[in-house]
Coordinates of C-alpha atoms and ligand atoms in Angstrom, one line a residue:
M225 CA 4.3 -12.4 -6.9
R226 CA 2.4 -9.4 -4.6
P227 CA -1.4 -8.1 -5.1
R228 CA -1.0 -4.8 -7.0
P229 CA -1.8 -1.8 -5.7
F230 CA -5.1 -0.4 -7.8
V231 CA -8.0 -0.2 -4.5
V232 CA -9.4 2.8 -4.7
L233 CA -10.2 3.1 -1.0
L234 CA -13.5 4.4 -1.7
A235 CA -15.6 3.1 -4.2
A236 CA -14.4 0.0 -2.7
A237 CA -15.8 1.3 0.7
A238 CA -19.1 2.2 -1.3
V239 CA -19.6 -0.9 -2.5
A240 CA -18.9 -3.1 0.8
A241 CA -21.3 -0.6 3.1
G242 CA -23.9 -0.8 0.2
C243 CA -23.9 2.0 -0.3
S244 CA -24.6 4.1 -3.8
S245 CA -23.8 7.6 -5.3
A246 CA -26.4 9.9 -3.7
D247 CA -28.5 12.2 -5.4
P248 CA -26.7 15.9 -5.5
S249 CA -28.5 18.3 -3.8
P250 CA -29.9 21.4 -4.8
E251 CA -27.4 22.7 -3.4
T252 CA -23.8 21.2 -4.3
A253 CA -25.5 20.4 -7.3
D254 CA -25.8 24.3 -8.4
T255 CA -22.3 25.3 -7.0
T256 CA -20.9 22.5 -9.4
A257 CA -19.4 24.9 -11.7
A258 CA -19.4 28.7 -9.8
P259 CA -16.4 30.0 -9.5
M260 CA -14.6 31.1 -5.7
T261 CA -16.5 33.3 -3.9
T262 CA -15.7 36.4 -4.6
T263 CA -17.8 38.6 -2.3
A264 CA -15.5 39.5 0.5
P265 CA -16.2 40.9 3.4
A266 CA -14.7 44.8 4.1
A267 CA -11.4 44.9 4.4
P268 CA -9.8 45.3 8.3
T269 CA -11.8 47.6 10.1
T270 CA -9.5 50.8 10.3
A271 CA -7.6 51.8 13.6
A272 CA -9.7 54.3 14.2
A273 CA -12.8 52.2 14.4
A274 CA -10.9 49.7 16.1
T275 CA -10.6 52.4 19.0
T276 CA -13.9 53.4 19.1
T277 CA -15.2 50.2 19.9
T278 CA -14.4 49.2 23.4
T279 CA -14.1 46.4 25.3
T280 CA -14.9 45.2 28.7
T281 CA -13.5 41.6 28.9
T282 CA -10.0 41.1 29.9
S283 CA -6.6 41.3 28.0
T284 CA -7.3 41.6 24.1
T285 CA -4.2 41.4 22.3
T286 CA -3.6 42.5 18.6
V287 CA -2.3 39.3 16.8
P288 CA -0.7 39.7 12.7
P289 CA -2.8 40.3 9.9
S290 CA -4.2 36.3 9.2
A291 CA -3.6 35.4 5.3
L292 CA -7.9 34.1 5.5
T293 CA -8.5 38.4 6.3
G294 CA -10.8 39.2 3.1
I295 CA -11.7 35.5 2.4
G296 CA -15.3 34.3 2.6
D297 CA -17.9 34.9 4.6
Q298 CA -19.9 34.7 7.8
A299 CA -21.3 31.3 6.8
G300 CA -18.6 30.2 4.8
L301 CA -14.8 29.9 3.8
G302 CA -16.1 30.5 0.3
D303 CA -14.9 26.9 -0.6
S304 CA -15.1 26.1 -5.1
L305 CA -17.2 23.3 -3.9
Y306 CA -19.1 23.6 -0.9
P307 CA -18.6 27.4 -0.3
D308 CA -20.6 27.2 3.1
L309 CA -18.2 24.9 4.8
G310 CA -16.3 26.9 7.8
N311 CA -16.5 30.8 8.7
G312 CA -15.0 33.7 7.8
G313 CA -14.0 36.8 9.7
Y314 CA -11.7 35.0 12.7
D315 CA -9.0 32.6 12.2
V316 CA -8.4 30.3 14.5
A317 CA -4.9 29.8 16.6
H318 CA -6.0 26.6 19.2
Y319 CA -8.8 24.7 20.1
T320 CA -8.8 23.0 23.0
L321 CA -11.8 20.6 23.5
E322 CA -12.6 18.5 26.6
L323 CA -14.4 15.4 26.6
T324 CA -16.0 13.6 28.6
F325 CA -17.6 10.2 26.4
D326 CA -19.5 6.9 28.5
P327 CA -20.0 4.3 25.7
A328 CA -22.8 3.1 28.4
T329 CA -25.0 6.0 28.1
D330 CA -23.4 7.3 24.6
V331 CA -23.8 11.0 26.0
L332 CA -20.8 13.4 24.8
T333 CA -19.7 16.5 26.8
G334 CA -17.9 19.3 25.6
I335 CA -16.1 21.7 26.3
A336 CA -14.4 23.4 23.5
T337 CA -12.3 26.6 23.9
I338 CA -11.9 28.3 20.6
D339 CA -8.8 30.9 20.6
A340 CA -8.8 32.9 17.5
A341 CA -8.6 36.2 16.3
A342 CA -10.6 39.0 14.5
T343 CA -9.9 39.1 10.8
I344 CA -12.7 42.0 10.6
E345 CA -15.3 43.8 12.8
L346 CA -17.2 41.1 14.5
D347 CA -20.5 41.9 15.4
V348 CA -21.4 37.9 15.7
F349 CA -19.3 34.7 13.8
N350 CA -20.5 31.5 13.1
L351 CA -18.9 28.2 13.9
D352 CA -19.9 25.5 11.9
F353 CA -21.7 22.7 14.6
I354 CA -25.0 19.9 14.3
G355 CA -26.6 18.7 17.4
F356 CA -26.1 18.0 21.2
E357 CA -27.9 21.2 23.0
I358 CA -25.9 24.0 24.1
L359 CA -25.3 25.1 28.1
D360 CA -23.0 27.8 28.2
L361 CA -21.8 29.9 25.7
T362 CA -19.2 32.6 26.6
V363 CA -16.9 34.8 24.2
D364 CA -14.2 36.4 25.7
E365 CA -16.1 34.9 29.4
Q366 CA -19.3 37.2 29.0
P367 CA -22.4 35.1 27.8
A368 CA -23.1 35.8 24.2
D369 CA -26.5 34.8 22.8
F370 CA -26.1 32.4 20.2
S371 CA -28.9 31.1 17.6
R372 CA -28.4 28.1 15.7
A373 CA -29.4 26.8 12.0
G374 CA -28.0 23.8 10.1
R375 CA -24.8 23.4 10.8
E376 CA -24.7 27.6 11.1
L377 CA -23.8 28.2 15.2
T378 CA -24.1 32.2 15.5
I379 CA -22.8 33.7 17.6
E380 CA -23.3 37.2 18.9
P381 CA -20.5 38.8 21.8
S382 CA -22.1 41.1 24.3
M383 CA -19.4 43.8 22.3
P384 CA -18.4 43.6 18.6
I385 CA -14.7 41.9 18.4
P386 CA -13.1 44.6 16.3
A387 CA -10.6 43.7 13.5
G388 CA -7.4 42.0 14.6
E389 CA -7.8 41.6 18.4
A390 CA -7.6 37.9 19.5
F391 CA -10.6 36.5 21.4
T392 CA -12.0 33.2 23.6
A393 CA -14.8 31.6 22.5
R394 CA -16.2 28.8 25.0
I395 CA -18.7 26.5 24.9
E396 CA -20.3 23.8 26.2
Y397 CA -22.6 21.2 25.2
T398 CA -23.7 17.2 25.7
G399 CA -25.7 15.5 23.6
T400 CA -25.4 12.0 22.1
P401 CA -23.1 12.2 18.6
A402 CA -23.5 10.9 16.0
P403 CA -22.4 10.5 12.7
I404 CA -23.7 13.0 9.6
P405 CA -24.2 12.4 6.0
S406 CA -21.6 14.1 4.1
R407 CA -21.6 15.9 0.7
A408 CA -18.9 14.7 -0.5
L409 CA -19.4 11.2 -0.2
S410 CA -22.3 8.2 -0.7
F411 CA -21.2 7.4 3.4
Q412 CA -21.9 9.5 7.3
V413 CA -19.0 10.7 8.0
G414 CA -17.7 12.2 12.2
W415 CA -18.8 10.3 15.0
R416 CA -18.8 6.6 14.8
T417 CA -19.7 4.1 16.9
A418 CA -19.1 0.1 16.4
T419 CA -21.5 -2.3 17.8
D420 CA -18.4 -3.2 20.0
G421 CA -19.4 -0.3 21.4
T422 CA -16.0 1.4 20.2
S423 CA -16.4 5.0 18.5
Y424 CA -14.0 6.5 16.4
V425 CA -13.5 10.7 14.1
V426 CA -13.7 9.8 11.0
S427 CA -14.3 13.1 9.3
E428 CA -13.5 14.3 5.7
P429 CA -14.3 16.2 4.4
D430 CA -17.9 17.7 6.2
G431 CA -18.1 16.1 9.3
A432 CA -15.8 17.5 12.1
A433 CA -18.5 19.7 13.0
S434 CA -20.2 16.3 14.3
W435 CA -18.4 16.2 17.8
F436 CA -17.2 20.0 18.1
P437 CA -18.3 23.3 17.3
A438 CA -15.4 23.9 14.6
N439 CA -13.8 26.3 11.4
D440 CA -14.6 23.1 9.2
H441 CA -12.5 23.9 6.7
P442 CA -9.0 22.7 6.4
L443 CA -8.2 26.9 4.8
D444 CA -8.5 27.3 8.8
K445 CA -5.6 25.7 10.5
A446 CA -5.2 25.5 14.1
T447 CA -3.3 23.5 17.2
F448 CA -5.3 21.6 19.7
T449 CA -5.3 20.0 23.1
F450 CA -7.8 17.1 23.1
R451 CA -8.3 16.2 26.9
V452 CA -11.0 12.6 26.7
T453 CA -12.4 11.2 30.0
V454 CA -13.5 8.1 29.6
P455 CA -14.2 5.2 32.2
T456 CA -11.3 3.0 33.6
P457 CA -10.5 0.6 31.6
L458 CA -11.5 1.9 28.5
L459 CA -8.4 3.7 26.3
A460 CA -8.9 7.3 24.2
V461 CA -6.6 8.3 22.0
A462 CA -6.5 11.1 19.8
N463 CA -4.3 13.1 17.2
G464 CA -0.8 13.8 18.4
V465 CA 1.5 13.3 21.6
L466 CA 0.1 12.3 25.2
T467 CA 1.4 14.8 27.2
D468 CA -0.9 13.4 30.3
T469 CA -2.9 11.0 32.0
I470 CA -5.2 11.5 35.5
T471 CA -7.2 9.0 36.8
D472 CA -9.5 9.3 39.1
I473 CA -12.1 7.0 40.8
G474 CA -13.7 5.1 37.3
A475 CA -12.3 7.1 35.2
T476 CA -9.2 8.4 33.1
T477 CA -9.0 11.2 31.6
R478 CA -5.7 11.8 28.8
V479 CA -4.3 15.0 27.3
Y480 CA -3.4 14.8 24.1
E481 CA -1.7 18.1 22.2
M482 CA -1.1 18.5 18.6
D483 CA 1.2 21.5 18.5
Q484 CA 1.8 21.3 14.3
P485 CA -1.3 23.0 12.7
M486 CA -3.9 20.7 11.6
P487 CA -7.2 21.1 9.3
T488 CA -10.6 20.1 11.5
Y489 CA -11.5 17.6 9.3
L490 CA -7.9 15.5 10.1
T491 CA -8.9 15.4 14.0
T492 CA -9.8 12.4 15.9
V493 CA -10.3 10.4 19.1
V494 CA -10.9 6.8 19.1
I495 CA -12.6 5.8 22.5
G496 CA -12.6 1.7 23.3
D497 CA -11.1 -1.8 24.1
L498 CA -7.9 -1.1 23.1
D499 CA -4.2 -1.9 23.4
V500 CA -1.4 0.4 22.5
V501 CA 1.3 -1.3 20.5
D502 CA 4.8 0.2 20.6
D503 CA 7.1 -0.8 17.6
P504 CA 10.7 -0.7 18.7
A505 CA 12.0 -1.4 15.6
G506 CA 9.8 0.8 13.6
S507 CA 10.3 3.9 16.0
A508 CA 14.2 4.0 15.3
A509 CA 14.1 2.8 11.6
A510 CA 11.2 6.3 10.8
G511 CA 13.6 8.0 13.3
V512 CA 10.3 9.3 15.6
P513 CA 7.9 7.0 17.6
I514 CA 5.5 4.7 16.1
R515 CA 2.9 3.2 18.5
N516 CA -0.8 1.6 16.9
V517 CA -3.8 1.7 18.8
L518 CA -5.0 -2.0 18.4
P519 CA -8.3 -4.5 19.1
P520 CA -6.7 -7.4 21.6
V521 CA -7.4 -9.8 19.0
V522 CA -5.3 -7.4 16.0
A523 CA -2.6 -7.0 18.9
T524 CA -1.7 -11.2 19.9
D525 CA -1.4 -11.3 16.1
L526 CA 0.2 -8.5 14.5
P527 CA -0.1 -9.0 10.7
P528 CA 3.7 -8.9 9.3
A529 CA 2.9 -5.4 6.7
L530 CA 2.2 -3.8 9.9
G531 CA 6.1 -4.0 10.8
E532 CA 7.2 -2.0 8.2
Q533 CA 5.3 1.1 8.6
G534 CA 8.8 2.1 10.4
D535 CA 11.1 1.1 6.8
M536 CA 8.2 2.9 5.0
V537 CA 8.5 6.1 7.1
A538 CA 12.5 6.0 6.0
F539 CA 11.9 5.5 2.4
L540 CA 9.6 8.2 1.7
E541 CA 11.9 10.5 4.2
S542 CA 14.3 9.6 1.5
V543 CA 12.1 11.1 -1.2
Y544 CA 9.9 13.9 0.5
G545 CA 11.7 15.2 2.9
P546 CA 11.5 14.6 6.5
Y547 CA 8.1 12.9 8.7
P548 CA 6.2 16.4 9.2
F549 CA 4.9 15.0 12.5
D550 CA 6.3 13.8 16.5
L551 CA 4.9 10.9 16.2
Y552 CA 2.5 8.1 14.2
G553 CA 0.8 4.9 14.0
I554 CA -2.7 3.1 13.0
A555 CA -5.6 2.4 14.8
V556 CA -7.3 0.0 13.8
V557 CA -11.6 0.1 14.6
P558 CA -14.4 -2.6 13.7
E559 CA -17.4 -1.6 10.8
F560 CA -15.3 1.1 9.1
P561 CA -14.7 0.0 5.2
A562 CA -12.4 2.2 4.4
A563 CA -9.2 4.1 5.8
L564 CA -8.6 7.3 6.7
E565 CA -5.7 9.7 7.2
N566 CA -6.1 11.2 10.7
S567 CA -3.2 13.4 11.7
T568 CA -0.3 11.3 13.3
L569 CA -3.0 8.2 13.7
S570 CA -4.7 7.0 10.6
I571 CA -8.0 5.3 10.9
F572 CA -8.3 1.7 8.6
G573 CA -11.4 -0.2 9.5
D574 CA -10.1 -3.9 10.7
G575 CA -11.3 -5.4 7.1
F576 CA -7.4 -4.2 5.6
V577 CA -5.3 -6.0 8.5
S578 CA -5.6 -9.3 6.4
S579 CA -6.2 -7.7 3.3
P580 CA -3.1 -8.5 0.8
L581 CA -3.1 -4.8 -0.5
F582 CA -2.8 -4.0 3.5
E583 CA 0.9 -3.3 2.6
F584 CA 0.0 -1.0 0.0
V585 CA -3.1 1.4 1.7
L586 CA -0.3 1.6 5.0
V587 CA 1.9 3.4 2.5
H588 CA -0.7 5.4 1.1
E589 CA -2.0 6.8 4.8
L590 CA 1.4 6.9 5.7
A591 CA 2.1 9.6 2.6
H592 CA -0.9 11.4 3.7
Q593 CA 1.2 12.7 6.7
W594 CA 3.0 15.3 4.2
F595 CA 0.4 15.7 1.5
G596 CA -2.9 16.1 3.0
D597 CA -1.6 16.9 6.5
H598 CA 1.5 18.7 6.6
I599 CA 0.4 20.3 3.2
T600 CA -2.9 20.7 3.4
P601 CA -5.5 21.7 0.6
A602 CA -7.0 25.5 0.0
D603 CA -9.8 24.6 -1.5
W604 CA -11.6 20.8 -2.1
G605 CA -11.3 21.3 -5.8
D606 CA -7.9 20.3 -4.8
I607 CA -8.5 17.3 -3.1
W608 CA -5.8 15.9 -6.0
L609 CA -3.3 16.7 -3.9
N610 CA -4.2 14.5 -1.7
E611 CA -5.4 11.7 -3.4
G612 CA -3.0 11.8 -6.2
F613 CA 0.0 11.8 -3.7
A614 CA -0.8 9.6 -2.3
T615 CA -1.7 6.9 -4.9
Y616 CA 1.3 8.0 -6.1
A617 CA 3.5 6.9 -2.9
E618 CA 2.6 3.8 -3.2
W619 CA 3.3 3.2 -7.1
L620 CA 7.1 4.6 -5.4
W621 CA 7.4 1.9 -2.6
L622 CA 6.0 -0.8 -5.7
E623 CA 9.1 1.2 -7.7
H624 CA 11.5 0.5 -4.5
T625 CA 10.5 -3.1 -3.4
E626 CA 10.5 -4.8 -7.2
G627 CA 11.6 -2.1 -9.1
P628 CA 11.5 0.2 -12.3
A629 CA 9.6 -2.7 -14.1
A630 CA 6.6 -3.1 -11.6
L631 CA 6.6 0.8 -12.0
D632 CA 5.8 0.8 -15.7
Q633 CA 3.3 -2.2 -15.7
I634 CA 1.5 -0.6 -12.4
T635 CA 1.2 2.9 -14.9
A636 CA 0.5 1.5 -17.9
G637 CA -2.2 -0.6 -16.6
T638 CA -3.7 2.0 -15.0
R639 CA -3.6 4.2 -17.7
E640 CA -5.8 1.9 -20.2
Q641 CA -8.3 1.1 -17.5
L642 CA -9.0 4.5 -16.5
A643 CA -9.3 5.1 -21.0
L644 CA -12.4 2.8 -20.8
A645 CA -13.5 4.4 -17.4
A646 CA -16.0 7.6 -17.9
L647 CA -14.0 9.7 -15.3
P648 CA -14.4 13.0 -14.4
P649 CA -10.4 14.4 -14.6
P650 CA -9.2 14.7 -11.5
G651 CA -8.8 19.4 -11.2
I652 CA -12.8 18.6 -11.8
P653 CA -14.0 16.6 -8.8
P654 CA -17.8 16.6 -8.6
P655 CA -19.1 18.3 -5.3
D656 CA -21.0 14.9 -4.7
D657 CA -18.4 12.1 -5.3
L658 CA -15.2 13.8 -4.2
F659 CA -13.1 11.0 -3.5
N660 CA -14.3 9.4 -7.5
A661 CA -11.1 6.8 -8.8
S662 CA -9.7 9.8 -11.0
V663 CA -8.4 12.0 -7.7
Y664 CA -6.5 8.8 -7.1
R665 CA -5.4 6.8 -9.9
W666 CA -5.4 9.6 -12.9
G667 CA -4.1 12.2 -9.9
G668 CA -1.3 9.6 -9.6
L669 CA -0.4 9.5 -13.3
T670 CA -0.5 13.4 -13.5
L671 CA 2.6 13.1 -11.6
H672 CA 4.0 10.6 -13.7
A673 CA 3.3 12.1 -16.7
L674 CA 4.9 15.3 -14.9
R675 CA 8.0 13.4 -13.7
L676 CA 8.5 11.4 -17.7
E677 CA 8.2 15.5 -19.1
I678 CA 10.6 16.7 -16.4
G679 CA 12.7 14.0 -16.0
D680 CA 13.9 12.7 -12.1
D681 CA 15.8 15.0 -10.8
A682 CA 13.4 17.6 -11.5
F683 CA 10.6 15.8 -10.3
F684 CA 12.1 14.4 -7.1
T685 CA 13.4 18.4 -6.5
T686 CA 9.9 19.5 -7.2
L687 CA 8.1 17.5 -4.4
R688 CA 10.5 18.1 -1.8
T689 CA 11.0 21.9 -2.5
Y690 CA 6.5 21.6 -2.7
V691 CA 6.7 20.1 0.9
A692 CA 9.3 22.3 2.5
R693 CA 7.7 25.8 0.9
Y694 CA 4.4 24.5 1.5
G695 CA 4.8 21.8 5.1
G696 CA 2.4 23.5 7.9
S697 CA 0.0 25.8 5.7
T698 CA -2.5 25.0 2.7
A699 CA -1.8 25.0 -1.0
R700 CA -3.6 24.9 -4.4
T701 CA -3.0 23.4 -7.7
E702 CA -1.7 26.4 -8.9
D703 CA 1.3 26.8 -6.4
F704 CA 2.4 23.0 -7.2
I705 CA 2.3 24.0 -10.9
A706 CA 4.7 27.0 -10.3
V707 CA 7.1 25.0 -8.2
A708 CA 7.4 22.6 -11.2
E709 CA 8.4 25.2 -13.4
E710 CA 10.5 26.6 -11.3
I711 CA 12.7 23.8 -10.8
A712 CA 12.0 23.1 -14.4
G713 CA 13.4 25.7 -15.2
R714 CA 10.2 25.9 -18.4
P715 CA 6.2 26.1 -18.3
V716 CA 4.9 22.6 -18.1
D717 CA 1.4 23.9 -17.9
D718 CA 0.0 22.5 -21.3
V719 CA 0.8 19.2 -18.7
F720 CA -1.3 19.6 -15.7
D721 CA -4.1 21.2 -18.4
A722 CA -4.0 18.2 -20.3
W723 CA -3.9 16.0 -17.1
L724 CA -6.3 17.7 -14.7
Y725 CA -9.0 19.3 -16.7
G726 CA -8.7 17.2 -20.1
E727 CA -12.3 15.7 -21.4
T728 CA -9.8 12.4 -21.6
I729 CA -6.6 10.9 -20.8
P730 CA -3.7 11.4 -22.2
E731 CA -0.8 8.9 -23.6
L732 CA 1.5 8.8 -20.7
Ligands
LIG1039 N1 -8.7 10.5 2.3 C1 -9.0 9.1 2.4 C2 -8.3 8.3 1.8 O1 -7.3 8.2 1.7 C3 -10.4 9.1 1.5 C4 -11.2 9.4 2.8 C5 -12.5 10.3 2.8 C6 -12.6 8.7 4.1 N2 -13.5 10.7 3.0 C7 -13.3 9.9 4.2 C8 -12.0 7.7 4.2 C9 -14.0 9.5 5.2 C10 -12.8 7.1 5.4 C11 -13.9 8.1 6.2 O2 -8.2 7.9 0.4
LIG1040 ZN1 -6.0 8.8 0.2

């Protein structure tokens, strides 16, 4: 019998990294029980206000009202766990990141061009950005003043930007990228460089600010263009589809387009002595290209489970509906004791490749492409919508490959273990330990409890309806519950109250 998927990716990661949980900072400790920020900024200014503000900028466009209107304030989007993540007052449509990185010097030089729309009149606005020297900063091609404090970059355009108007911020910067402490995890997130010189980005939840100026909260999803220049013959890969390769003397620029909206925490680039390995059989099974980004020693001795990704895509499509993006694959990197579901390119530490659990971690990260990447939690307090769903996907794969008895065994065994552990329920994750075992396993069991309550037909229709309705956007726990009640045709909030918020784990 194969090993059973009860690994908790991050608990395992923290142990492997020799980390212990950091003390909560006063900042995060105080916000544990804080309700969502209700001090919304002023409603969008009137047409009169907009017309009295003249700007000298080139072609401003009025854009439709954003879903972000009225949410948060200048320095944060009012997340229930991390109120200062992201920034209110505007909505990013597209980031263009032009990055030049040289592993020999460790210097990253970037130009971030951010196309956004103001949701209120903006005298100033903020981005999240840590480190680097800012070489040049303009808004609509006019130089803008700026100041920096912690992760907040505050920009003062030369003219206020009227509510509803599009604007473009361009920030040129240089420096040595480094990982940053996370409030949610016991290891550092963002741009990491291994001792062999491979660099890669793993940002969930708060690390994107370590490599580009970002509205770093999942509520503000945007499309991305990455133009990454590295010395030849190194490889650089980012999220999305490779659309151009430009070779110059000694350097190669690759352009990647991510056309579907992506949260900043899933943006990534991987740079190193790596091979792109196409998987034609897997691509045929999946109906989208599958390519993996592998160190040469892995590429020449492919782990068998890697060849199952195409079948995994086909299976998960049969459960959830179409795979949401244009391609898929994993990147394998050294010295990284975890795996992360970056959109179209999940990142795996090389330790997983030889693990008997590799197959289940592959399913887990793939399932996140639907749950997390396509449907993104509107609030970090809803993290079980990612991890509980991805864990349940592992169990569905087990049921698919080994039969219903295997599913009964894993769910009953997991419930027994959790009953003995002192964990918070999945709907109340601690801010300093967001990826605790409960959001994975107790979260996964919450879905199983729903399935037992409403039956297979209603359960799987609920999953597909939820994906179809919220795919491409963000969702909250209430949204999922509402879909389940709609499909079941009766209230099921008792199930969720008990499973997501109860102090002790219910019986299955
Ligand atoms: N979402 C990851 C998973 O699949 C866990 C995770 C969260 C993570 N933040 C991370 C992994 C940062 C690596 C780095 O379970
Ligand atoms: Zn996960």
